[in-house]
Amino acid sequence: AIGYDMYAEARRQSAMRAAAEAGETRMSAPVGLAKDAGQSRPMPATLLFAPVYWSQLPPTSTGERRDSLRGWVYAPISLQALVEVSTSTPQRPVVFRISDVTDGGGILLYSSPMLRNGMRHEPPAFTMSRDFDAYGRHWRIDFDSQPRSEVEAAAVDLRATVPQFAGAQRAIG
């Protein structure tokens, strides 16, 4: 990436401008990383841009921030690598997708290996989605449970304990 003009690419430039004008770290829309250029299907990555100003104290107005901007510090984030390292120890694999939905679309940033490799043959018993904002972007995480057949098999023990608990609750209450 040395010598690459990040400001020449629209998604990077948008995040760089937003960071400089807000005086806060901002994240780019999904981009391809220069290091992944030769791969057949690289997963999108994001870039965090933090503005650096000439003054030691952050400028208070947008105009001051524009005038005193020195440059940016950035960090490339490959969601694929980050998530796989941070979720490598669970006994049961967590199945989820992360999408950037900032502009109303849905750009896939990460997909669990089971989904990516087509290992999931049955639909999940339960699904849940959560939206959140991160550094100026809007993301959605879609979680999938195990397939219905696996959930039902595990629920046999649960069915045996619920009536006992309900009876104990009536006795206490």
Coordinates of C-alpha atoms in Angstrom, one line a residue:
A1 CA 0.0 0.0 0.0
I2 CA 3.0 2.3 0.1
G3 CA 2.5 5.0 -2.5
Y4 CA -1.2 4.2 -2.9
D5 CA -3.2 7.5 -3.1
M6 CA -6.1 6.7 -0.8
Y7 CA -7.7 10.1 -1.4
A8 CA -8.2 9.3 -5.1
E9 CA -10.7 6.5 -4.3
A10 CA -14.3 7.7 -3.4
R11 CA -15.0 5.4 -0.5
R12 CA -11.7 6.1 1.2
Q13 CA -12.0 9.8 0.5
S14 CA -15.5 10.0 2.0
A15 CA -14.3 8.5 5.3
M16 CA -11.2 10.7 5.3
R17 CA -13.3 13.8 4.9
A18 CA -15.8 12.8 7.5
A19 CA -13.0 12.1 10.0
A20 CA -11.3 15.4 9.3
E21 CA -14.5 17.4 9.5
A22 CA -15.9 15.7 12.7
G23 CA -12.5 15.5 14.4
E24 CA -13.2 11.9 15.2
T25 CA -12.2 8.5 13.9
R26 CA -14.4 7.3 11.0
M27 CA -14.7 4.1 9.1
S28 CA -14.8 3.7 5.3
A29 CA -17.4 1.8 3.4
P30 CA -16.3 -1.7 2.5
V31 CA -13.2 -1.7 0.2
G32 CA -10.7 -4.1 -1.2
L33 CA -7.2 -4.0 0.3
A34 CA -4.1 -3.6 -1.9
K35 CA -2.6 -6.7 -0.2
D36 CA -5.5 -8.8 -1.4
A37 CA -5.4 -7.7 -5.0
G38 CA -4.3 -11.1 -6.4
Q39 CA -6.9 -13.2 -4.5
S40 CA -9.8 -14.8 -6.4
R41 CA -12.5 -13.8 -3.9
P42 CA -11.2 -11.4 -1.2
M43 CA -13.6 -10.5 1.5
P44 CA -14.2 -6.7 1.8
A45 CA -12.3 -4.8 4.5
T46 CA -12.8 -1.5 6.1
L47 CA -10.4 1.3 7.0
L48 CA -10.4 3.4 10.2
F49 CA -9.2 7.0 9.6
A50 CA -8.2 9.2 12.5
P51 CA -7.4 12.9 11.7
V52 CA -4.1 14.4 12.8
Y53 CA -4.0 18.2 13.2
W54 CA -1.1 20.7 13.5
S55 CA -2.3 21.9 16.9
Q56 CA -2.0 19.7 20.0
L57 CA -5.6 20.5 21.1
P58 CA -8.3 19.4 18.7
P59 CA -9.7 22.3 16.8
T60 CA -13.2 23.2 17.9
S61 CA -14.9 24.1 14.6
T62 CA -15.1 22.5 11.2
G63 CA -13.3 25.4 9.6
E64 CA -10.5 25.2 12.1
R65 CA -10.2 21.4 11.6
R66 CA -10.0 21.9 7.8
D67 CA -7.3 24.6 8.2
S68 CA -5.1 22.7 10.6
L69 CA -5.4 19.2 9.1
R70 CA -2.0 17.6 8.8
G71 CA -3.1 14.2 7.6
W72 CA -4.6 10.9 8.8
V73 CA -3.6 7.8 10.7
Y74 CA -5.4 4.7 9.3
A75 CA -5.8 1.1 10.2
P76 CA -7.0 -1.5 7.7
I77 CA -9.4 -4.1 9.2
S78 CA -10.0 -7.4 7.6
L79 CA -13.2 -8.5 9.2
Q80 CA -12.6 -12.1 8.1
A81 CA -9.3 -12.3 10.1
L82 CA -10.5 -10.3 13.1
V83 CA -13.7 -12.3 13.6
E84 CA -12.0 -15.7 13.1
V85 CA -9.3 -14.9 15.6
S86 CA -11.7 -13.6 18.2
T87 CA -14.2 -16.5 17.9
S88 CA -11.7 -19.3 17.5
T89 CA -12.3 -20.9 21.0
P90 CA -16.1 -21.5 21.3
Q91 CA -17.1 -25.2 21.7
R92 CA -20.1 -24.7 19.4
P93 CA -19.4 -22.5 16.3
V94 CA -21.2 -19.2 16.3
V95 CA -22.9 -18.8 12.9
F96 CA -23.4 -15.2 11.8
R97 CA -23.0 -12.6 9.1
I98 CA -21.9 -9.0 9.3
S99 CA -23.1 -6.6 6.7
D100 CA -22.6 -2.9 6.1
V101 CA -26.2 -1.5 5.6
T102 CA -25.3 2.2 5.8
D103 CA -26.7 3.2 2.4
G104 CA -29.7 0.9 2.5
G105 CA -27.9 -1.9 0.8
G106 CA -26.3 -4.9 2.4
I107 CA -22.6 -5.4 1.6
L108 CA -21.4 -8.6 3.2
L109 CA -18.3 -8.0 5.3
Y110 CA -18.1 -11.4 7.1
S111 CA -19.8 -14.7 6.9
S112 CA -19.1 -17.7 9.2
P113 CA -17.1 -20.5 7.6
M114 CA -20.2 -22.8 7.8
L115 CA -22.2 -20.4 5.6
R116 CA -19.3 -19.5 3.3
N117 CA -18.4 -23.1 2.5
G118 CA -22.0 -24.3 2.1
M119 CA -21.8 -26.7 5.1
R120 CA -25.2 -25.5 6.4
H121 CA -27.7 -27.8 4.8
E122 CA -30.7 -27.2 7.1
P123 CA -32.2 -23.8 7.9
P124 CA -31.6 -22.4 11.4
A125 CA -34.3 -23.0 14.1
F126 CA -34.0 -19.3 15.2
T127 CA -32.5 -16.2 13.7
M128 CA -31.8 -12.8 15.2
S129 CA -30.5 -9.5 13.8
R130 CA -28.9 -6.6 15.5
D131 CA -28.1 -3.2 14.0
F132 CA -25.5 -0.9 15.4
D133 CA -23.4 2.2 14.5
A134 CA -19.6 2.0 14.4
Y135 CA -17.5 5.0 13.5
G136 CA -20.0 6.6 11.1
R137 CA -21.2 3.3 9.5
H138 CA -24.4 1.3 10.1
W139 CA -23.8 -2.5 10.4
R140 CA -26.1 -5.4 10.9
I141 CA -25.2 -8.7 12.5
D142 CA -27.5 -11.7 11.6
F143 CA -27.2 -14.6 14.0
D144 CA -28.4 -18.2 13.1
S145 CA -29.0 -20.9 15.7
Q146 CA -28.3 -24.5 15.0
P147 CA -30.7 -26.3 12.7
R148 CA -34.2 -27.2 14.1
S149 CA -33.3 -30.9 14.3
E150 CA -30.3 -30.2 16.6
V151 CA -32.2 -27.7 18.7
E152 CA -35.1 -30.2 19.2
A153 CA -32.8 -33.0 20.2
A154 CA -31.1 -30.7 22.8
A155 CA -34.5 -29.5 24.1
V156 CA -35.5 -33.0 25.4
D157 CA -33.8 -32.3 28.7
L158 CA -35.3 -28.9 28.9
R159 CA -38.9 -30.2 28.6
A160 CA -38.2 -32.5 31.5
T161 CA -37.1 -29.7 33.8
V162 CA -39.7 -27.0 33.0
P163 CA -42.8 -28.7 34.6
Q164 CA -40.7 -29.3 37.8
F165 CA -39.7 -25.7 37.9
A166 CA -43.3 -24.5 37.3
G167 CA -44.5 -26.6 40.2
A168 CA -41.8 -25.3 42.5
Q169 CA -42.7 -21.7 41.4
R170 CA -46.4 -22.3 42.4
A171 CA -45.3 -23.7 45.8
I172 CA -43.2 -20.6 46.5
G173 CA -45.6 -18.0 45.2

